[in-house]
Amino acid sequence: MTTLSIVELITEHRLLLLITFIFIWISFKLSQLLLVYLKYTVGKWCFSKRKTLHKAGEWAVVTGASSGIGEAYAEELAKESLNIMLISNDEEQLSCVANRIANIYNVQTRFVVADFTKNDVYEIIKPAVEQLSTIACLVNNVGMGLPIELFTGEVNSPNEESIQNIIHCNILSTVTMTSIILPKMLTQKEPYPGIINLGSYTGFKVFPYVSLYASTKAAIIHFSRCLAAEMYQKNFIIQIMNPLFVSTNLTHQMKPTFFIPTAKIYAKSSLDMYGVTQQITGYFPHELKAFVYNLFPISLWLKLIEHTFCPYREQSKKAD
């Protein structure tokens, strides 16, 4: 068959070829969606290590634990009979959460008052961690963000202090807490202790208007993936949770919906997926939204972000 005849054949059947290509593409995408669904059903049932966490150690350490996702994670881990060390900068709220968890779940609790935007905070945390017998799980949850981060100076241009604070709180905290606790966990003989790092879907996509926050989350995701490769074949779990919107203080307590869970609903769902897969949103409706968003071409995605953030941008201009 000559080159010319092949071209003629393609031209003659181009509609059929186009339909075939579209069918294959749709089938591939639907298979991806089915795989995600199976992870949250069959995968969770078969491979979740949540119920074995109490065998991996006696304590769980949770940062940013005075409210929101951190508090909810602490409560879910206490349900697995783990003692809880809570770390955050709000002493009054920490004390309240620690006492409530201890009374309800009959576990030991300790708390450390620590401001993760400060360089010397780990001098307080490290001695406290060394006093723990064995550690089953570290949840690197602490984080902060700015409402709108326009480096153009148009509105809310971040200053040096705010830039440093968000980098310290979001990136340095995750890396340093891991460096403090991981060596201790590796000396333990019990299988499947782990580290859960809270990333964000913003770390995957181009996210204007929250560029600094999104970049810190991208750094956490990449750090976690590299660390997971190092820990391969060590019976140790490194898991990255990348949620979309959750109703917390960081999202100004958005009204909970099917796609915007409360912190309690999110923490339960994500901890149920412990050990199932390395990188996940942690909440099936978030997987559905992420699946749809990932189909968008970049031009359409940027228009969606512009539409989403435009009201907040205008409010910030008026406030200035």
mmCIF file of C-alpha atoms in Angstrom:
data_model
loop_
_atom_site.group_PDB
_atom_site.id
_atom_site.type_symbol
_atom_site.label_atom_id
_atom_site.label_comp_id
_atom_site.label_asym_id
_atom_site.label_seq_id
_atom_site.Cartn_x
_atom_site.Cartn_y
_atom_site.Cartn_z
ATOM 1 C CA MET A 1 0.000 0.000 0.000
ATOM 2 C CA THR A 2 1.480 3.320 -1.093
ATOM 3 C CA THR A 3 1.662 6.454 1.004
ATOM 4 C CA LEU A 4 -0.903 8.096 -1.255
ATOM 5 C CA SER A 5 -3.402 5.272 -0.809
ATOM 6 C CA ILE A 6 -2.983 5.460 2.990
ATOM 7 C CA VAL A 7 -3.709 9.199 2.901
ATOM 8 C CA GLU A 8 -6.754 8.586 0.719
ATOM 9 C CA LEU A 9 -7.982 5.895 3.107
ATOM 10 C CA ILE A 10 -7.602 8.198 6.120
ATOM 11 C CA THR A 11 -9.356 11.019 4.271
ATOM 12 C CA GLU A 12 -12.201 8.761 3.249
ATOM 13 C CA HIS A 13 -12.739 7.438 6.761
ATOM 14 C CA ARG A 14 -11.775 10.516 8.793
ATOM 15 C CA LEU A 15 -15.185 10.754 10.461
ATOM 16 C CA LEU A 16 -15.003 7.125 11.540
ATOM 17 C CA LEU A 17 -11.467 7.638 12.837
ATOM 18 C CA LEU A 18 -12.543 10.727 14.767
ATOM 19 C CA ILE A 19 -15.451 8.861 16.350
ATOM 20 C CA THR A 20 -13.135 5.962 17.224
ATOM 21 C CA PHE A 21 -10.610 8.313 18.813
ATOM 22 C CA ILE A 22 -13.325 10.047 20.865
ATOM 23 C CA PHE A 23 -14.694 6.674 21.977
ATOM 24 C CA ILE A 24 -11.250 5.500 23.084
ATOM 25 C CA TRP A 25 -10.600 8.793 24.937
ATOM 26 C CA ILE A 26 -13.957 8.657 26.752
ATOM 27 C CA SER A 27 -13.406 4.987 27.635
ATOM 28 C CA PHE A 28 -9.973 5.801 29.041
ATOM 29 C CA LYS A 29 -11.311 8.664 31.169
ATOM 30 C CA LEU A 30 -14.216 6.567 32.450
ATOM 31 C CA SER A 31 -11.786 3.791 33.372
ATOM 32 C CA GLN A 32 -9.788 6.341 35.381
ATOM 33 C CA LEU A 33 -12.956 7.397 37.196
ATOM 34 C CA LEU A 34 -13.876 3.773 37.855
ATOM 35 C CA LEU A 35 -10.412 3.166 39.301
ATOM 36 C CA VAL A 36 -10.877 6.089 41.703
ATOM 37 C CA TYR A 37 -14.268 4.722 42.759
ATOM 38 C CA LEU A 38 -12.750 1.289 43.382
ATOM 39 C CA LYS A 39 -10.058 2.848 45.579
ATOM 40 C CA TYR A 40 -12.719 4.349 47.846
ATOM 41 C CA THR A 41 -14.759 1.135 47.996
ATOM 42 C CA VAL A 42 -12.906 -2.124 47.383
ATOM 43 C CA GLY A 43 -9.497 -0.548 48.013
ATOM 44 C CA LYS A 44 -10.543 0.928 51.337
ATOM 45 C CA TRP A 45 -12.102 -2.351 52.438
ATOM 46 C CA CYS A 46 -9.085 -4.459 51.426
ATOM 47 C CA PHE A 47 -6.056 -2.264 52.033
ATOM 48 C CA SER A 48 -6.837 0.397 54.647
ATOM 49 C CA LYS A 49 -4.379 0.282 57.559
ATOM 50 C CA ARG A 50 -6.492 2.530 59.791
ATOM 51 C CA LYS A 51 -7.572 -0.306 62.088
ATOM 52 C CA THR A 52 -3.976 -1.438 62.601
ATOM 53 C CA LEU A 53 -2.637 1.979 63.622
ATOM 54 C CA HIS A 54 -2.878 1.096 67.319
ATOM 55 C CA LYS A 55 -0.377 -1.720 66.679
ATOM 56 C CA ALA A 56 2.135 0.639 65.054
ATOM 57 C CA GLY A 57 2.682 2.740 68.185
ATOM 58 C CA GLU A 58 1.044 4.303 71.215
ATOM 59 C CA TRP A 59 0.957 7.968 70.175
ATOM 60 C CA ALA A 60 -0.134 10.155 67.279
ATOM 61 C CA VAL A 61 1.244 13.671 66.784
ATOM 62 C CA VAL A 62 -0.973 16.240 65.056
ATOM 63 C CA THR A 63 0.066 19.786 64.150
ATOM 64 C CA GLY A 64 -2.460 22.582 63.776
ATOM 65 C CA ALA A 65 -4.675 20.558 66.107
ATOM 66 C CA SER A 66 -6.596 23.287 67.925
ATOM 67 C CA SER A 67 -9.340 23.489 65.279
ATOM 68 C CA GLY A 68 -10.442 22.424 61.821
ATOM 69 C CA ILE A 69 -8.954 19.414 60.055
ATOM 70 C CA GLY A 70 -6.195 19.001 62.655
ATOM 71 C CA GLU A 71 -8.669 18.769 65.528
ATOM 72 C CA ALA A 72 -10.829 16.358 63.527
ATOM 73 C CA TYR A 73 -7.810 14.161 62.719
ATOM 74 C CA ALA A 74 -6.861 14.074 66.400
ATOM 75 C CA GLU A 75 -10.350 12.887 67.280
ATOM 76 C CA GLU A 76 -10.369 10.212 64.565
ATOM 77 C CA LEU A 77 -6.974 8.911 65.707
ATOM 78 C CA ALA A 78 -8.199 8.817 69.308
ATOM 79 C CA LYS A 79 -11.049 6.587 68.110
ATOM 80 C CA GLU A 80 -8.331 4.073 67.194
ATOM 81 C CA SER A 81 -7.134 4.056 70.832
ATOM 82 C CA LEU A 82 -4.071 6.185 70.135
ATOM 83 C CA ASN A 83 -2.825 8.711 72.660
ATOM 84 C CA ILE A 84 -2.683 12.167 71.116
ATOM 85 C CA MET A 85 -0.095 14.947 71.187
ATOM 86 C CA LEU A 86 -1.640 18.159 69.867
ATOM 87 C CA ILE A 87 0.523 21.036 68.648
ATOM 88 C CA SER A 88 -0.735 24.523 67.823
ATOM 89 C CA ASN A 89 -0.401 28.161 68.877
ATOM 90 C CA ASP A 90 -3.737 28.584 70.721
ATOM 91 C CA GLU A 91 -3.173 27.395 74.296
ATOM 92 C CA GLU A 92 -6.750 27.848 75.471
ATOM 93 C CA GLN A 93 -8.232 25.981 72.526
ATOM 94 C CA LEU A 94 -5.566 23.253 72.721
ATOM 95 C CA SER A 95 -6.353 22.638 76.379
ATOM 96 C CA CYS A 96 -10.057 22.423 75.611
ATOM 97 C CA VAL A 97 -9.565 19.973 72.728
ATOM 98 C CA ALA A 98 -7.098 17.836 74.701
ATOM 99 C CA ASN A 99 -9.431 17.532 77.689
ATOM 100 C CA ARG A 100 -12.435 16.733 75.516
ATOM 101 C CA ILE A 101 -10.629 13.990 73.589
ATOM 102 C CA ALA A 102 -9.215 12.466 76.779
ATOM 103 C CA ASN A 103 -12.629 12.371 78.447
ATOM 104 C CA ILE A 104 -14.573 11.023 75.469
ATOM 105 C CA TYR A 105 -12.122 8.407 74.173
ATOM 106 C CA ASN A 106 -10.306 7.479 77.391
ATOM 107 C CA VAL A 107 -6.833 8.127 75.966
ATOM 108 C CA GLN A 108 -3.874 10.180 77.144
ATOM 109 C CA THR A 109 -3.431 13.615 75.630
ATOM 110 C CA ARG A 110 -0.620 16.137 75.739
ATOM 111 C CA PHE A 111 -0.330 19.475 74.020
ATOM 112 C CA VAL A 112 2.497 21.777 73.008
ATOM 113 C CA VAL A 113 1.908 25.483 72.442
ATOM 114 C CA ALA A 114 3.984 26.375 69.396
ATOM 115 C CA ASP A 115 3.945 29.097 66.749
ATOM 116 C CA PHE A 116 5.217 27.534 63.522
ATOM 117 C CA THR A 117 6.049 30.918 62.020
ATOM 118 C CA LYS A 118 8.960 31.198 64.498
ATOM 119 C CA ASN A 119 12.395 29.679 63.895
ATOM 120 C CA ASP A 120 12.937 28.532 67.489
ATOM 121 C CA VAL A 121 9.647 26.638 67.811
ATOM 122 C CA TYR A 122 11.316 23.241 67.330
ATOM 123 C CA GLU A 123 13.415 23.720 70.456
ATOM 124 C CA ILE A 124 10.109 23.359 72.323
ATOM 125 C CA ILE A 125 8.667 20.550 70.226
ATOM 126 C CA LYS A 126 11.661 18.201 70.021
ATOM 127 C CA PRO A 127 12.023 17.495 73.785
ATOM 128 C CA ALA A 128 8.266 16.913 74.047
ATOM 129 C CA VAL A 129 8.323 14.395 71.195
ATOM 130 C CA GLU A 130 11.320 12.555 72.659
ATOM 131 C CA GLN A 131 9.286 11.831 75.791
ATOM 132 C CA LEU A 132 6.731 9.805 73.813
ATOM 133 C CA SER A 133 7.185 6.041 73.980
ATOM 134 C CA THR A 134 6.303 5.042 70.406
ATOM 135 C CA ILE A 135 4.665 7.014 67.604
ATOM 136 C CA ALA A 136 2.196 5.454 65.186
ATOM 137 C CA CYS A 137 1.363 8.494 63.109
ATOM 138 C CA LEU A 138 2.410 12.076 62.411
ATOM 139 C CA VAL A 139 -0.140 14.369 60.782
ATOM 140 C CA ASN A 140 1.507 17.455 59.283
ATOM 141 C CA ASN A 141 -1.603 19.591 59.051
ATOM 142 C CA VAL A 142 -0.613 23.066 60.225
ATOM 143 C CA GLY A 143 -0.862 25.698 57.518
ATOM 144 C CA MET A 144 -1.856 29.240 56.751
ATOM 145 C CA GLY A 145 -2.836 31.265 53.723
ATOM 146 C CA LEU A 146 -3.571 34.776 52.560
ATOM 147 C CA PRO A 147 -7.013 35.602 51.099
ATOM 148 C CA ILE A 148 -5.709 37.130 47.858
ATOM 149 C CA GLU A 149 -1.982 37.291 47.061
ATOM 150 C CA LEU A 150 -1.429 39.738 44.224
ATOM 151 C CA PHE A 151 2.291 40.319 43.739
ATOM 152 C CA THR A 152 1.426 43.075 41.238
ATOM 153 C CA GLY A 153 0.744 45.417 44.160
ATOM 154 C CA GLU A 154 -2.832 45.945 42.977
ATOM 155 C CA VAL A 155 -4.252 44.735 46.287
ATOM 156 C CA ASN A 156 -3.014 42.816 49.326
ATOM 157 C CA SER A 157 0.561 42.669 48.114
ATOM 158 C CA PRO A 158 2.330 40.373 50.612
ATOM 159 C CA ASN A 159 5.140 41.908 52.626
ATOM 160 C CA GLU A 160 8.364 40.157 53.626
ATOM 161 C CA GLU A 161 6.997 39.075 56.999
ATOM 162 C CA SER A 162 3.848 37.473 55.584
ATOM 163 C CA ILE A 163 5.870 35.686 52.886
ATOM 164 C CA GLN A 164 8.272 34.322 55.486
ATOM 165 C CA ASN A 165 5.436 33.282 57.801
ATOM 166 C CA ILE A 166 3.563 31.275 55.198
ATOM 167 C CA ILE A 167 6.733 29.524 54.013
ATOM 168 C CA HIS A 168 7.729 28.667 57.584
ATOM 169 C CA CYS A 169 4.253 27.498 58.543
ATOM 170 C CA ASN A 170 3.418 25.549 55.397
ATOM 171 C CA ILE A 171 6.733 24.131 54.161
ATOM 172 C CA LEU A 172 9.325 24.327 56.922
ATOM 173 C CA SER A 173 6.932 22.853 59.501
ATOM 174 C CA THR A 174 6.282 19.750 57.386
ATOM 175 C CA VAL A 175 9.940 19.140 56.594
ATOM 176 C CA THR A 176 11.228 19.826 60.111
ATOM 177 C CA MET A 177 8.534 17.839 61.952
ATOM 178 C CA THR A 178 9.311 14.939 59.627
ATOM 179 C CA SER A 179 13.046 15.218 60.345
ATOM 180 C CA ILE A 180 12.365 15.189 64.098
ATOM 181 C CA ILE A 181 9.897 12.308 64.242
ATOM 182 C CA LEU A 182 10.799 10.000 61.331
ATOM 183 C CA PRO A 183 14.105 8.711 62.819
ATOM 184 C CA LYS A 184 12.292 7.804 66.052
ATOM 185 C CA MET A 185 9.565 5.973 64.132
ATOM 186 C CA LEU A 186 12.112 3.993 62.115
ATOM 187 C CA THR A 187 13.607 2.522 65.300
ATOM 188 C CA GLN A 188 10.258 0.920 66.121
ATOM 189 C CA LYS A 189 9.647 -2.687 65.093
ATOM 190 C CA GLU A 190 5.898 -2.390 64.598
ATOM 191 C CA PRO A 191 4.770 -2.335 60.933
ATOM 192 C CA TYR A 192 2.967 0.463 59.110
ATOM 193 C CA PRO A 193 3.540 3.592 61.132
ATOM 194 C CA GLY A 194 3.170 6.585 58.882
ATOM 195 C CA ILE A 195 3.206 10.276 58.091
ATOM 196 C CA ILE A 196 0.179 12.045 56.633
ATOM 197 C CA ASN A 197 0.982 15.351 54.957
ATOM 198 C CA LEU A 198 -1.840 17.773 54.172
ATOM 199 C CA GLY A 199 -1.281 19.207 50.735
ATOM 200 C CA SER A 200 -3.985 20.780 48.598
ATOM 201 C CA TYR A 201 -5.449 20.508 45.128
ATOM 202 C CA THR A 202 -4.060 24.010 44.585
ATOM 203 C CA GLY A 203 -0.626 22.377 44.490
ATOM 204 C CA PHE A 204 -1.513 20.560 41.264
ATOM 205 C CA LYS A 205 -2.959 23.333 39.118
ATOM 206 C CA VAL A 206 -2.059 26.845 38.036
ATOM 207 C CA PHE A 207 -3.753 28.896 40.770
ATOM 208 C CA PRO A 208 -3.516 32.674 40.329
ATOM 209 C CA TYR A 209 -4.516 34.947 43.234
ATOM 210 C CA VAL A 210 -3.268 32.386 45.776
ATOM 211 C CA SER A 211 0.070 31.786 44.065
ATOM 212 C CA LEU A 212 2.192 31.705 47.226
ATOM 213 C CA TYR A 213 -0.161 29.363 49.094
ATOM 214 C CA ALA A 214 -0.475 27.077 46.052
ATOM 215 C CA SER A 215 3.304 26.993 45.627
ATOM 216 C CA THR A 216 3.863 25.941 49.240
ATOM 217 C CA LYS A 217 1.397 23.095 48.766
ATOM 218 C CA ALA A 218 3.153 22.033 45.564
ATOM 219 C CA ALA A 219 6.401 21.882 47.544
ATOM 220 C CA ILE A 220 4.758 19.659 50.187
ATOM 221 C CA ILE A 221 3.421 17.324 47.499
ATOM 222 C CA HIS A 222 6.823 16.953 45.829
ATOM 223 C CA PHE A 223 8.645 16.514 49.150
ATOM 224 C CA SER A 224 6.183 13.800 50.155
ATOM 225 C CA ARG A 225 6.520 11.932 46.866
ATOM 226 C CA CYS A 226 10.309 11.972 47.087
ATOM 227 C CA LEU A 227 10.212 10.835 50.714
ATOM 228 C CA ALA A 228 7.785 8.035 49.851
ATOM 229 C CA ALA A 229 10.274 6.773 47.265
ATOM 230 C CA GLU A 230 13.002 6.744 49.931
ATOM 231 C CA MET A 231 10.760 4.786 52.303
ATOM 232 C CA TYR A 232 9.818 2.162 49.723
ATOM 233 C CA GLN A 233 9.942 -1.398 51.124
ATOM 234 C CA LYS A 234 10.291 -0.237 54.744
ATOM 235 C CA ASN A 235 6.708 -1.063 55.843
ATOM 236 C CA PHE A 236 6.274 2.672 56.352
ATOM 237 C CA ILE A 237 3.446 4.776 54.952
ATOM 238 C CA ILE A 238 3.897 8.266 53.511
ATOM 239 C CA GLN A 239 0.544 9.643 52.420
ATOM 240 C CA ILE A 240 -0.365 12.975 50.826
ATOM 241 C CA MET A 241 -3.899 14.298 51.208
ATOM 242 C CA ASN A 242 -4.859 16.963 48.666
ATOM 243 C CA PRO A 243 -8.361 18.215 49.475
ATOM 244 C CA LEU A 244 -10.349 20.856 47.674
ATOM 245 C CA PHE A 245 -12.542 23.142 49.804
ATOM 246 C CA VAL A 246 -13.280 21.982 53.368
ATOM 247 C CA SER A 247 -15.391 24.056 55.757
ATOM 248 C CA THR A 248 -12.714 25.388 58.146
ATOM 249 C CA ASN A 249 -11.359 28.708 59.398
ATOM 250 C CA LEU A 250 -8.957 28.770 56.430
ATOM 251 C CA THR A 251 -11.938 28.817 54.040
ATOM 252 C CA HIS A 252 -13.893 31.232 56.263
ATOM 253 C CA GLN A 253 -16.264 28.452 57.401
ATOM 254 C CA MET A 254 -17.862 27.952 54.000
ATOM 255 C CA LYS A 255 -21.335 26.453 54.151
ATOM 256 C CA PRO A 256 -20.986 22.637 54.148
ATOM 257 C CA THR A 257 -22.352 20.874 51.075
ATOM 258 C CA PHE A 258 -21.853 17.535 49.343
ATOM 259 C CA PHE A 259 -18.670 18.906 47.766
ATOM 260 C CA ILE A 260 -17.594 21.011 50.784
ATOM 261 C CA PRO A 261 -17.425 18.664 53.781
ATOM 262 C CA THR A 262 -17.013 19.638 57.392
ATOM 263 C CA ALA A 263 -13.609 18.965 58.919
ATOM 264 C CA LYS A 264 -15.014 15.936 60.776
ATOM 265 C CA ILE A 265 -16.432 14.358 57.630
ATOM 266 C CA TYR A 266 -13.215 14.997 55.726
ATOM 267 C CA ALA A 267 -10.920 13.653 58.460
ATOM 268 C CA LYS A 268 -12.929 10.441 58.809
ATOM 269 C CA SER A 269 -12.981 9.854 55.066
ATOM 270 C CA SER A 270 -9.286 10.571 54.589
ATOM 271 C CA LEU A 271 -8.122 8.465 57.552
ATOM 272 C CA ASP A 272 -10.214 5.573 56.215
ATOM 273 C CA MET A 273 -7.933 5.732 53.154
ATOM 274 C CA TYR A 274 -4.747 5.425 55.235
ATOM 275 C CA GLY A 275 -2.403 3.066 53.415
ATOM 276 C CA VAL A 276 -4.660 2.564 50.391
ATOM 277 C CA THR A 277 -2.809 4.842 47.990
ATOM 278 C CA GLN A 278 0.031 7.321 48.302
ATOM 279 C CA GLN A 279 -1.607 10.437 46.863
ATOM 280 C CA ILE A 280 -5.319 11.191 47.073
ATOM 281 C CA THR A 281 -7.794 13.965 47.846
ATOM 282 C CA GLY A 282 -9.138 11.909 50.761
ATOM 283 C CA TYR A 283 -12.830 12.509 49.990
ATOM 284 C CA PHE A 284 -14.650 10.906 47.064
ATOM 285 C CA PRO A 285 -16.752 13.958 46.035
ATOM 286 C CA HIS A 286 -13.472 15.887 45.824
ATOM 287 C CA GLU A 287 -12.184 13.199 43.474
ATOM 288 C CA LEU A 288 -15.212 13.806 41.248
ATOM 289 C CA LYS A 289 -14.552 17.556 41.120
ATOM 290 C CA ALA A 290 -10.838 17.044 40.524
ATOM 291 C CA PHE A 291 -11.638 14.611 37.711
ATOM 292 C CA VAL A 292 -13.809 17.222 35.988
ATOM 293 C CA TYR A 293 -11.334 20.063 36.584
ATOM 294 C CA ASN A 294 -8.517 17.995 35.090
ATOM 295 C CA LEU A 295 -10.483 17.780 31.836
ATOM 296 C CA PHE A 296 -10.484 21.572 31.463
ATOM 297 C CA PRO A 297 -8.037 23.165 29.031
ATOM 298 C CA ILE A 298 -5.846 25.754 30.735
ATOM 299 C CA SER A 299 -7.738 28.690 29.177
ATOM 300 C CA LEU A 300 -11.084 27.499 30.552
ATOM 301 C CA TRP A 301 -9.520 26.708 33.930
ATOM 302 C CA LEU A 302 -8.107 30.230 34.263
ATOM 303 C CA LYS A 303 -11.496 31.732 33.407
ATOM 304 C CA LEU A 304 -13.073 29.623 36.152
ATOM 305 C CA ILE A 305 -10.497 30.823 38.695
ATOM 306 C CA GLU A 306 -11.008 34.422 37.587
ATOM 307 C CA HIS A 307 -14.769 34.049 38.054
ATOM 308 C CA THR A 308 -14.292 32.421 41.479
ATOM 309 C CA PHE A 309 -11.895 35.003 42.885
ATOM 310 C CA CYS A 310 -13.288 38.125 41.234
ATOM 311 C CA PRO A 311 -15.767 38.919 44.078
ATOM 312 C CA TYR A 312 -13.037 38.579 46.733
ATOM 313 C CA ARG A 313 -10.711 40.724 44.652
ATOM 314 C CA GLU A 314 -13.291 43.503 44.384
ATOM 315 C CA GLN A 315 -13.997 43.326 48.126
ATOM 316 C CA SER A 316 -10.279 43.694 48.847
ATOM 317 C CA LYS A 317 -10.053 46.743 46.562
ATOM 318 C CA LYS A 318 -12.960 48.406 48.356
ATOM 319 C CA ALA A 319 -11.417 47.619 51.746
ATOM 320 C CA ASP A 320 -8.192 49.316 50.680
#
